[in-house]
Coordinates of C-alpha atoms in Angstrom, one line a residue:
M1 CA 16.2 30.8 -5.3
N2 CA 17.4 32.8 -2.3
A3 CA 20.7 33.9 -3.7
V4 CA 22.6 36.8 -5.1
V5 CA 24.1 36.6 -8.6
A6 CA 26.8 39.2 -9.3
L7 CA 29.1 40.1 -12.1
C8 CA 32.5 41.2 -10.8
H9 CA 35.4 43.0 -12.6
F10 CA 39.1 43.4 -11.8
C11 CA 39.7 47.1 -12.5
E12 CA 43.2 48.2 -13.3
L13 CA 42.9 51.2 -11.0
H14 CA 40.5 50.1 -8.3
G15 CA 41.0 46.4 -8.1
P16 CA 38.1 43.9 -7.6
S17 CA 34.8 45.6 -7.8
I18 CA 31.1 44.6 -8.0
L19 CA 29.8 45.6 -11.4
F20 CA 26.2 44.2 -11.5
C21 CA 24.1 42.0 -9.3
T22 CA 20.6 40.6 -9.1
Q23 CA 18.6 39.7 -6.0
T24 CA 15.3 38.1 -5.1
F25 CA 12.7 39.8 -2.9
R26 CA 9.5 38.1 -1.7
D27 CA 8.0 40.5 0.9
P28 CA 7.8 44.2 0.9
E29 CA 10.2 45.7 3.4
E30 CA 9.2 48.6 5.7
L31 CA 11.8 51.3 5.3
S32 CA 12.2 54.6 7.0
W33 CA 14.7 56.8 5.2
G34 CA 13.5 60.1 6.6
V35 CA 12.6 61.3 3.1
K36 CA 9.2 60.9 1.6
E37 CA 9.3 58.8 -1.5
T38 CA 7.0 58.8 -4.5
P39 CA 4.3 56.2 -3.8
V40 CA 4.7 53.1 -5.9
P41 CA 1.6 51.6 -7.6
K42 CA 0.4 48.4 -6.2
P43 CA 0.9 45.5 -6.4
Y44 CA 4.6 45.2 -5.9
Y45 CA 6.7 42.6 -4.2
G46 CA 10.2 44.0 -4.0
P47 CA 11.4 47.1 -2.1
R48 CA 11.2 49.6 -4.9
E49 CA 11.7 52.4 -2.4
L50 CA 15.1 51.0 -1.6
L51 CA 15.9 50.7 -5.2
A52 CA 15.0 54.3 -5.8
R53 CA 17.3 55.4 -3.0
V54 CA 20.4 53.5 -4.0
S55 CA 22.6 55.4 -6.6
I56 CA 25.9 54.5 -8.2
S57 CA 27.8 56.2 -5.4
G58 CA 25.8 54.4 -2.8
S59 CA 23.8 57.4 -1.4
G60 CA 21.5 56.4 1.4
D61 CA 24.0 53.9 2.9
S62 CA 27.4 54.5 4.4
S63 CA 28.7 51.1 3.6
L64 CA 28.0 51.5 -0.1
S65 CA 29.6 54.9 -0.2
K66 CA 33.0 53.3 0.3
C67 CA 32.8 52.3 -3.4
S68 CA 32.1 55.8 -4.7
D69 CA 35.6 56.0 -6.2
T70 CA 34.7 54.3 -9.4
C71 CA 35.4 54.7 -13.1
E72 CA 33.4 53.9 -16.2
G73 CA 34.9 50.4 -16.2
C74 CA 33.5 49.8 -12.7
T75 CA 30.0 51.3 -13.4
S76 CA 27.0 49.5 -14.8
V77 CA 24.0 51.8 -14.2
T78 CA 23.7 55.6 -14.5
S79 CA 22.3 58.1 -12.2
S80 CA 19.1 58.2 -14.1
Q81 CA 18.7 54.4 -14.3
R82 CA 19.3 53.0 -10.9
G83 CA 18.5 49.4 -11.7
Y84 CA 16.0 47.0 -13.2
I85 CA 13.1 45.0 -11.8
C86 CA 11.0 42.0 -12.9
N87 CA 7.9 40.7 -11.1
D88 CA 6.8 37.1 -11.1
H89 CA 3.1 37.6 -10.3
E90 CA 2.4 33.9 -9.8
A91 CA 5.0 33.4 -7.2
R92 CA 4.8 37.1 -5.9
V93 CA 8.5 37.5 -6.2
S94 CA 10.6 40.5 -7.5
Y95 CA 14.0 40.2 -9.1
I96 CA 15.9 43.4 -8.7
S97 CA 19.2 44.2 -10.5
S98 CA 21.5 47.1 -9.4
Q99 CA 25.2 47.7 -9.2
F100 CA 25.4 46.9 -5.5
P101 CA 23.3 44.7 -3.2
L102 CA 20.6 46.7 -1.6
H103 CA 21.1 45.5 2.0
P104 CA 24.3 46.6 3.8
D105 CA 25.0 43.1 5.3
V106 CA 24.5 41.5 1.9
F107 CA 26.7 44.1 0.3
S108 CA 29.5 43.2 2.8
I109 CA 29.2 39.5 2.0
V110 CA 29.1 39.9 -1.8
R111 CA 32.0 42.5 -1.7
Q112 CA 34.2 40.0 0.2
A113 CA 33.2 37.2 -2.2
C114 CA 34.1 39.5 -5.1
V115 CA 37.6 40.2 -3.8
R116 CA 38.2 36.5 -3.1
S117 CA 36.9 35.3 -6.5
L118 CA 39.3 37.7 -8.4
S119 CA 42.3 37.2 -6.2
C120 CA 43.0 34.0 -4.2
E121 CA 40.0 31.7 -5.0
V122 CA 40.7 30.7 -8.5
C123 CA 40.9 27.3 -10.2
P124 CA 43.9 26.1 -12.2
G125 CA 44.2 28.1 -15.4
R126 CA 42.4 30.9 -13.7
E127 CA 39.2 30.3 -15.8
G128 CA 36.5 28.0 -14.7
P129 CA 34.1 27.3 -11.7
I130 CA 35.2 27.0 -8.1
F131 CA 33.4 26.7 -4.8
F132 CA 34.4 28.3 -1.5
G133 CA 32.9 30.0 1.6
D134 CA 31.7 29.1 5.0
D135 CA 28.6 29.4 7.2
H136 CA 29.4 32.9 8.4
R137 CA 30.3 34.6 5.2
G138 CA 28.1 32.6 2.8
H139 CA 28.8 29.9 0.3
I140 CA 29.9 31.0 -3.1
L141 CA 30.1 29.4 -6.6
S142 CA 32.5 31.5 -8.7
H143 CA 33.2 31.3 -12.4
T144 CA 36.1 33.4 -13.5
F145 CA 36.8 34.3 -17.2
F146 CA 38.6 36.7 -19.5
M147 CA 37.3 39.1 -22.1
K148 CA 39.4 40.5 -24.9
D149 CA 40.1 44.3 -24.9
S150 CA 42.6 45.8 -27.3
Q151 CA 43.4 48.7 -24.9
A152 CA 43.9 46.6 -21.7
R153 CA 47.1 45.3 -20.3
G154 CA 47.6 41.9 -21.8
F155 CA 44.8 42.6 -24.2
Q156 CA 42.2 41.1 -21.9
R157 CA 40.2 41.9 -18.8
W158 CA 39.4 39.6 -15.9
Y159 CA 35.8 39.1 -14.8
S160 CA 33.9 36.6 -12.6
I161 CA 30.2 35.7 -12.0
I162 CA 29.5 34.7 -8.5
I163 CA 26.5 33.1 -6.9
V164 CA 26.3 33.8 -3.1
M165 CA 23.9 31.6 -1.0
N166 CA 23.6 30.5 2.6
D167 CA 22.3 27.0 1.7
K168 CA 25.4 25.0 1.0
I169 CA 23.5 21.8 0.1
F170 CA 21.2 23.5 -2.3
L171 CA 24.1 25.2 -4.0
L172 CA 26.1 22.1 -4.5
N173 CA 23.1 20.1 -5.7
S174 CA 22.6 22.8 -8.3
W175 CA 26.2 22.8 -9.4
Q176 CA 25.8 21.2 -12.8
F177 CA 22.7 23.3 -13.6
L178 CA 24.3 26.6 -12.5
V179 CA 27.7 26.0 -14.1
K180 CA 26.2 25.0 -17.4
N181 CA 24.1 28.1 -17.7
L182 CA 26.9 30.4 -16.4
Q183 CA 29.1 29.1 -19.2
L184 CA 26.4 29.9 -21.7
I185 CA 26.3 33.5 -20.4
I186 CA 30.0 33.8 -20.4
H187 CA 30.3 32.4 -23.9
E188 CA 27.8 35.0 -25.1
L189 CA 29.7 37.9 -23.5
Q190 CA 33.1 36.6 -24.9
E191 CA 31.7 36.2 -28.4
R192 CA 30.5 39.8 -28.4
A193 CA 33.8 41.1 -27.0
N194 CA 35.8 39.0 -29.6
K195 CA 34.0 40.7 -32.5
V196 CA 34.8 44.1 -31.2
Y197 CA 38.4 43.1 -30.5
D198 CA 38.9 41.8 -34.0
I199 CA 37.5 44.9 -35.6
E200 CA 39.7 47.2 -33.5
Q201 CA 42.8 45.2 -34.1
S202 CA 42.2 45.2 -37.9
E203 CA 41.8 49.0 -37.9
N204 CA 44.6 49.9 -35.4
P205 CA 46.7 47.0 -34.2
Q206 CA 48.0 47.7 -30.7
R207 CA 50.4 44.8 -30.4
A208 CA 52.8 46.2 -32.9
V209 CA 52.6 49.7 -31.4
R210 CA 53.5 48.4 -27.9
L211 CA 56.3 46.2 -29.2
N212 CA 57.9 49.1 -31.1
S213 CA 57.6 51.5 -28.2
V214 CA 61.0 53.0 -27.3
T215 CA 60.2 53.2 -23.6
R216 CA 60.1 49.9 -21.8
T217 CA 56.5 49.2 -20.7
T218 CA 56.1 48.7 -17.0
P219 CA 53.0 48.7 -14.9
D220 CA 53.8 52.3 -13.7
N221 CA 54.5 53.4 -17.2
F222 CA 51.4 51.8 -18.5
R223 CA 49.2 53.6 -16.0
R224 CA 50.9 56.9 -16.7
Q225 CA 50.6 56.4 -20.5
R226 CA 46.9 55.8 -20.0
G227 CA 46.4 58.3 -17.2
N228 CA 44.2 60.5 -19.4
A229 CA 42.4 57.6 -21.1
K230 CA 39.0 56.6 -19.9
A231 CA 38.5 53.1 -18.6
R232 CA 36.3 51.1 -21.0
S233 CA 33.0 49.8 -19.7
L234 CA 31.4 46.4 -20.5
Q235 CA 29.1 48.2 -22.9
D236 CA 32.1 49.4 -24.9
L237 CA 33.8 46.0 -24.8
T238 CA 30.7 44.3 -26.2
N239 CA 29.5 47.2 -28.3
D240 CA 26.1 46.6 -26.8
K241 CA 24.3 49.4 -24.9
E242 CA 21.7 46.9 -23.7
V243 CA 24.2 44.4 -22.3
F244 CA 23.1 45.1 -18.7
I245 CA 19.5 44.6 -19.6
C246 CA 20.5 41.2 -21.0
L247 CA 22.4 40.4 -17.9
H248 CA 19.4 41.3 -15.8
L249 CA 17.2 38.9 -17.8
W250 CA 19.8 36.2 -17.7
F251 CA 20.3 36.4 -14.0
T252 CA 16.6 36.6 -13.3
W253 CA 16.0 33.5 -15.3
L254 CA 18.8 31.7 -13.5
L255 CA 17.4 32.5 -10.1
R256 CA 13.8 31.6 -11.1
A257 CA 14.7 28.4 -12.9
G258 CA 17.1 27.4 -10.1
A259 CA 14.3 27.7 -7.6
N260 CA 11.8 25.7 -9.7
R261 CA 14.0 22.8 -10.6
L262 CA 14.3 21.5 -7.0
T263 CA 11.5 21.1 -4.6
E264 CA 11.3 20.3 -0.9
R265 CA 9.2 17.5 0.4
L266 CA 7.9 17.4 4.0
L267 CA 8.2 13.9 5.4
E268 CA 6.3 12.9 8.4
G269 CA 8.2 10.4 10.5
L270 CA 11.0 8.2 9.2
P271 CA 11.4 7.9 5.4
C272 CA 9.9 4.9 3.8
E273 CA 11.9 2.2 2.0
D274 CA 11.2 3.7 -1.5
T275 CA 12.7 7.0 -0.4
V276 CA 15.8 5.3 1.0
V277 CA 16.2 3.3 -2.2
D278 CA 15.9 6.5 -4.3
L279 CA 18.7 8.1 -2.2
E280 CA 20.9 5.0 -2.7
R281 CA 20.4 5.1 -6.4
Q282 CA 21.6 8.7 -6.8
E283 CA 24.8 9.0 -8.7
E284 CA 27.9 10.6 -7.4
T285 CA 29.9 12.7 -9.8
E286 CA 33.7 12.7 -10.1
E287 CA 33.8 16.0 -8.2
G288 CA 32.1 14.3 -5.2
F289 CA 28.7 16.0 -5.7
V290 CA 25.4 14.1 -5.8
E291 CA 23.6 14.2 -9.2
V292 CA 19.9 14.6 -8.4
H293 CA 17.5 13.1 -10.9
T294 CA 14.1 14.6 -11.7
K295 CA 10.9 12.6 -11.6
K296 CA 9.9 13.0 -15.2
V297 CA 11.5 10.5 -17.7
P298 CA 10.6 11.1 -21.3
M299 CA 9.7 8.0 -23.3
S300 CA 12.1 9.0 -26.1
Y301 CA 15.0 8.5 -23.7
V302 CA 14.1 4.9 -22.9
K303 CA 16.9 2.8 -24.6
A304 CA 18.3 -0.7 -24.4
Q305 CA 20.0 -0.4 -21.1
T306 CA 19.3 -1.4 -17.5
A307 CA 17.6 1.5 -15.8
S308 CA 16.2 2.0 -12.4
V309 CA 13.0 3.6 -13.5
S310 CA 12.0 4.2 -9.9
C311 CA 10.8 7.7 -10.8
G312 CA 8.2 6.4 -13.3
I313 CA 6.0 8.5 -15.6
T314 CA 4.0 11.3 -14.1
S315 CA 2.7 13.0 -17.2
E316 CA 0.1 11.8 -19.7
N317 CA 2.2 13.3 -22.6
D318 CA 5.1 11.1 -21.7
F319 CA 3.2 8.0 -22.7
A320 CA 2.4 9.2 -26.3
P321 CA 5.2 10.9 -28.1
D322 CA 4.5 11.6 -31.7
D323 CA 1.0 10.1 -31.4
S324 CA 2.3 6.6 -31.0
P325 CA -0.1 3.9 -29.7
C326 CA 0.3 3.4 -26.0
V327 CA -1.6 2.4 -22.9
K328 CA -2.6 5.5 -21.0
S329 CA -4.5 4.0 -18.1
L330 CA -5.2 0.8 -16.3
Q331 CA -8.7 0.7 -17.8
D332 CA -7.1 0.7 -21.3
L333 CA -4.8 -2.2 -20.3
V334 CA -7.7 -4.3 -19.0
E335 CA -9.8 -3.6 -22.1
V336 CA -7.0 -4.6 -24.4
L337 CA -5.8 -7.7 -22.6
G338 CA -8.9 -8.9 -21.0
K339 CA -9.4 -9.7 -17.3
E340 CA -7.7 -13.1 -17.4
K341 CA -4.6 -11.9 -19.2
F342 CA -4.4 -8.8 -17.0
H343 CA -4.7 -10.9 -13.9
T344 CA -1.9 -13.2 -15.1
L345 CA 0.4 -10.3 -15.7
C346 CA -0.2 -8.8 -12.3
Y347 CA 0.3 -12.1 -10.5
N348 CA 3.6 -12.8 -12.2
I349 CA 5.0 -9.3 -11.6
V350 CA 4.2 -9.2 -7.9
I351 CA 5.8 -12.6 -7.1
G352 CA 9.0 -11.8 -9.1
N353 CA 8.6 -13.9 -12.2
Q354 CA 10.3 -12.4 -15.3
L355 CA 8.0 -10.7 -17.8
I356 CA 9.3 -10.8 -21.4
F357 CA 7.7 -8.5 -24.0
R358 CA 8.6 -8.9 -27.6
G359 CA 7.3 -7.1 -30.7
K360 CA 6.5 -3.6 -31.7
P361 CA 5.7 -0.7 -31.5
R362 CA 8.1 0.1 -28.7
S363 CA 6.0 2.9 -27.3
L364 CA 3.1 0.5 -26.7
I365 CA 5.3 -2.1 -24.9
S366 CA 7.0 0.5 -22.8
S367 CA 3.7 2.0 -21.7
V368 CA 2.4 -1.4 -20.7
I369 CA 5.5 -2.1 -18.6
L370 CA 5.3 1.2 -16.8
C371 CA 1.6 0.9 -16.3
L372 CA 2.1 -2.6 -14.7
K373 CA 4.9 -1.3 -12.5
R374 CA 2.7 1.6 -11.4
I375 CA -0.5 -0.3 -11.3
V376 CA -2.0 2.0 -8.8
I377 CA -1.0 5.2 -10.7
F378 CA -4.4 5.4 -12.4
T379 CA -7.9 4.8 -11.1
V380 CA -10.3 2.8 -13.2
S381 CA -12.3 5.7 -14.5
T382 CA -12.8 7.6 -17.7
S383 CA -10.3 10.3 -16.6
L384 CA -6.5 10.0 -16.2
V385 CA -5.7 10.6 -12.6
P386 CA -2.0 10.2 -11.5
I387 CA -1.4 8.7 -8.1
E388 CA 2.2 8.6 -7.2
K389 CA 2.2 5.2 -5.4
D390 CA 3.8 2.1 -6.7
L391 CA 2.6 -1.5 -6.7
L392 CA 6.1 -2.9 -6.3
P393 CA 8.8 -1.7 -3.9
R394 CA 11.2 0.4 -6.0
G395 CA 14.0 -1.9 -5.1
C396 CA 12.1 -4.9 -6.8
F397 CA 11.7 -3.3 -10.2
H398 CA 14.6 -3.8 -12.6
P399 CA 13.7 -3.3 -16.2
V400 CA 15.7 -3.6 -19.4
L401 CA 13.8 -1.9 -22.3
N402 CA 14.3 -2.4 -26.1
S403 CA 17.1 -4.9 -25.8
D404 CA 18.7 -6.7 -28.8
I405 CA 19.5 -9.8 -26.8
Y406 CA 17.8 -11.9 -24.1
E407 CA 18.8 -10.9 -20.5
D408 CA 18.7 -13.4 -17.7
S409 CA 16.1 -13.0 -14.9
W410 CA 18.8 -12.2 -12.3
K411 CA 19.7 -9.1 -14.3
C412 CA 16.1 -7.9 -14.8
N413 CA 12.6 -9.0 -13.9
V414 CA 11.0 -7.0 -16.8
L415 CA 12.4 -7.2 -20.3
S416 CA 11.3 -5.9 -23.6
L417 CA 12.9 -7.3 -26.8
N418 CA 12.9 -6.4 -30.4
E419 CA 10.6 -8.6 -32.5
D420 CA 13.4 -10.6 -34.2
V421 CA 15.1 -11.6 -31.0
Q422 CA 15.0 -15.4 -30.2
I423 CA 14.0 -16.4 -26.7
P424 CA 15.8 -19.5 -25.4
A425 CA 13.7 -22.7 -25.3
H426 CA 14.3 -23.3 -21.6
V427 CA 12.8 -19.9 -20.9
L428 CA 9.7 -20.6 -22.9
S429 CA 9.1 -23.9 -21.1
S430 CA 9.7 -22.5 -17.6
S431 CA 7.0 -21.6 -15.2
L432 CA 9.1 -18.7 -13.8
H433 CA 8.8 -16.7 -17.0
L434 CA 5.9 -15.1 -18.8
C435 CA 6.4 -14.2 -22.5
I436 CA 4.1 -11.7 -24.2
D437 CA 4.2 -11.3 -28.0
V438 CA 2.8 -8.1 -29.3
C439 CA 1.8 -7.8 -32.9
I440 CA -0.9 -6.3 -35.1
N441 CA -4.0 -8.4 -35.7
S442 CA -3.8 -10.7 -38.6
S443 CA -7.1 -9.2 -39.8
Q444 CA -5.5 -5.9 -40.3
K445 CA -4.0 -5.3 -43.7
V446 CA -1.6 -2.6 -42.5
S447 CA 1.7 -3.2 -40.7
S448 CA 1.1 -0.5 -38.1
S449 CA -1.8 1.4 -36.5
R450 CA -2.4 4.1 -34.0
N451 CA -5.4 2.3 -32.5
I452 CA -4.5 0.1 -29.5
G453 CA -7.3 -2.3 -30.3
D454 CA -5.6 -3.3 -33.5
Y455 CA -2.8 -5.0 -31.6
E456 CA -2.9 -8.5 -30.1
F457 CA -1.2 -9.7 -27.0
T458 CA -0.3 -13.4 -26.9
L459 CA 0.8 -14.9 -23.5
H460 CA 3.1 -17.9 -23.2
F461 CA 3.0 -19.2 -19.6
N462 CA 3.6 -22.8 -18.6
G463 CA 2.8 -22.3 -15.0
K464 CA -0.6 -22.5 -13.4
L465 CA -2.3 -19.7 -11.5
P466 CA -3.1 -20.7 -7.9
E467 CA -6.6 -20.5 -6.6
K468 CA -5.6 -18.0 -3.9
I469 CA -3.4 -15.1 -4.9
P470 CA -1.4 -12.9 -2.5
Q471 CA -3.5 -10.8 -0.3
V472 CA -1.8 -7.6 -1.4
L473 CA -2.9 -8.0 -5.0
T474 CA -6.4 -9.0 -3.9
E475 CA -6.8 -5.9 -1.7
M476 CA -5.4 -3.6 -4.4
E477 CA -7.7 -5.0 -7.1
R478 CA -10.7 -4.7 -4.8
A479 CA -9.9 -1.1 -3.9
I480 CA -9.4 -0.1 -7.6
Q481 CA -12.8 -1.6 -8.5
N482 CA -14.6 0.0 -5.6
P483 CA -16.6 3.0 -7.0
T484 CA -17.1 4.5 -3.5
F485 CA -13.5 5.3 -3.1
S486 CA -12.5 8.9 -3.8
K487 CA -9.3 9.7 -5.5
S488 CA -7.5 10.8 -2.4
S489 CA -8.9 7.9 -0.4
L490 CA -7.8 5.4 -3.0
E491 CA -4.3 6.9 -3.0
T492 CA -4.0 6.7 0.8
F493 CA -5.5 3.2 0.9
L494 CA -3.1 1.7 -1.6
F495 CA -0.1 3.4 -0.1
T496 CA -1.0 2.1 3.3
I497 CA -1.4 -1.5 2.0
K498 CA 2.0 -1.5 0.5
E499 CA 3.7 0.0 3.6
V500 CA 1.9 -2.5 5.9
W501 CA 3.3 -5.4 3.9
M502 CA 6.7 -3.9 3.6
N503 CA 6.8 -3.7 7.4
K504 CA 6.0 -7.5 7.5
V505 CA 8.8 -8.0 5.0
K506 CA 11.2 -6.2 7.4
V507 CA 10.1 -8.4 10.3
L508 CA 10.7 -11.5 8.3
F509 CA 14.1 -10.3 7.2
T510 CA 15.1 -9.5 10.7
F511 CA 13.8 -12.9 11.9
S512 CA 15.8 -14.8 9.2
R513 CA 19.0 -13.0 10.1
A514 CA 18.6 -13.4 13.9
G515 CA 19.9 -17.0 13.9
Q516 CA 18.8 -20.6 13.2
R517 CA 15.0 -20.8 13.5
S518 CA 12.8 -23.9 13.1
S519 CA 10.0 -24.1 10.5
E520 CA 7.5 -24.2 13.3
E521 CA 8.7 -20.9 14.6
A522 CA 8.6 -19.4 11.1
N523 CA 4.9 -20.6 10.7
K524 CA 4.0 -19.0 14.0
L525 CA 5.5 -15.7 12.9
L526 CA 3.5 -15.8 9.7
Q527 CA 0.4 -16.4 11.7
V528 CA 1.2 -13.4 13.9
L529 CA 1.8 -11.2 10.8
G530 CA -1.4 -12.4 9.2
A531 CA 0.3 -14.0 6.2
Y532 CA -0.4 -17.4 4.7
D533 CA 1.4 -19.9 2.5
Y534 CA 0.2 -18.3 -0.7
D535 CA 1.9 -15.0 0.5
K536 CA 5.3 -16.6 0.9
E537 CA 6.5 -16.1 -2.7
L538 CA 5.5 -12.4 -2.6
L539 CA 7.2 -11.8 0.8
K540 CA 10.4 -13.5 -0.4
F541 CA 10.5 -11.4 -3.6
W542 CA 9.8 -8.1 -1.8
M543 CA 12.5 -8.9 0.7
T544 CA 15.0 -8.3 -2.2
G545 CA 13.7 -4.8 -2.5
L546 CA 14.8 -3.7 0.9
S547 CA 17.4 -0.9 0.9
M548 CA 21.0 -1.7 1.6
H549 CA 20.9 0.7 4.5
Y550 CA 18.3 -1.3 6.2
K551 CA 20.0 -4.6 5.5
T552 CA 23.3 -3.4 6.8
H553 CA 21.7 -2.0 9.9
V554 CA 19.9 -5.3 10.7
L555 CA 23.1 -7.4 10.0
S556 CA 25.3 -5.2 12.2
A557 CA 22.7 -5.3 15.0
S558 CA 22.6 -9.1 14.7
I559 CA 26.4 -9.4 15.0
Q560 CA 26.4 -7.1 18.1
Q561 CA 23.7 -9.2 19.7
G562 CA 25.5 -12.4 18.9
A563 CA 28.7 -11.0 20.5
G564 CA 26.8 -10.3 23.8
H565 CA 25.9 -6.7 23.3
E566 CA 22.5 -5.8 24.7
G567 CA 20.0 -3.9 22.6
P568 CA 17.2 -4.3 20.2
V569 CA 17.7 -5.9 16.8
Y570 CA 16.3 -2.9 14.9

């Protein structure tokens, strides 16, 4: 993460000061200081020469020398120990900690952020996180806090941890992660300081001494009384000589984990509908920030609630927690169900009929649901190869897992029930619902088993499968069973098929909202698109998966065109 994490302190004598900071360096910098330095063993990633030149007083840089008037309370490293460095050899990144930022421009930005975080930019109560900054002076996340000190004015000292970054969007999207971990660091420091404070107060209580003092204590008197006393460092407050080493490790982990938790994706052209739907499903917090969800959803978290499982499962371990029986690949599902039952499941899910699973174990049913939803996630082979392309548009998949009651089809199109839940009679007799009972084979004498083959899937479907199924499903099944396709070719082929038919769905939606059209015109459009009567159910269902952004755009364009405005429909 391209940021600077710094611990700041409000000194009673020198005001706001930078106490300790950690930076990230990726490429060696060519420095010419005019003095020959000791050669550094290779490989290295950060500017160790610069670290060796920077001292507490800021020798080697005029801007840092302005902070040379410091005390022990404003000092973190000694003249012999200039700082700390950690190397991430996989990413070829160095994390360097020192008292001041190593670059003059960065020092100026962090210094200004330090002053603001301990003076004007504070939240109500003076303790807690706050965001401020701009594009010129950087964007800052500041978390202020107090630490107890029996010798300080008010028996406490004021600190802050600031994170300075140029990328405002990245910083705000990392708000919850950063604040949570900063609070853990602050809590650890405060706990150590509280132990020292309690011991000192029990041995020599200062509150009674100050209250019984004859001379009225004023800020000037307080400074004169303590004029000969040395300011206490963070090591004295916490009684930990290695506290700055701990801070270096904490800040290093924060920078490394913050960079790894979010990734950038290069999109060629306009985003597809699945990407837009994912953006629309992001939750906005009370503070107005966007809560970004990661892709990996552990199976243990799947509960009885409506969930937009658009992210799916991308790890083999997520399917089998605690060695529970589950379907790990499409080949396993075909082997367990048989070709006819498998074909029936696929047909019903692509045209929008409700699938109702009932029985146990839950892990087996959940894995079947997710495998059906991501039918193209695995190739039919002996190895498990994830392919992150969905069969259904993400806006068409609405599951409710492990429910205690039956949910109507308008709420969810995939439903898993506990084994004792009764399904209404009209649902069992309908051709728009497919019920699947999962139970262990009657030949087995045990109530549960880890072998998938010991379980039986019973399908209840009153409808009749047509002779011709939608072209999308036919092409996908043919591609999966084609042994000449490589893994990458199969991924590209399946993704292309879905996108081609989603474009046809967009054309039909625009056509249906453009005004009154005759059935003859609709049939001509289907012929132009290469669709037939047996594709209509699929097209109608996939139309519900279009993003709200696209629907709103088409409707607004139709209104403008109806009002006499010139311009294309979309």
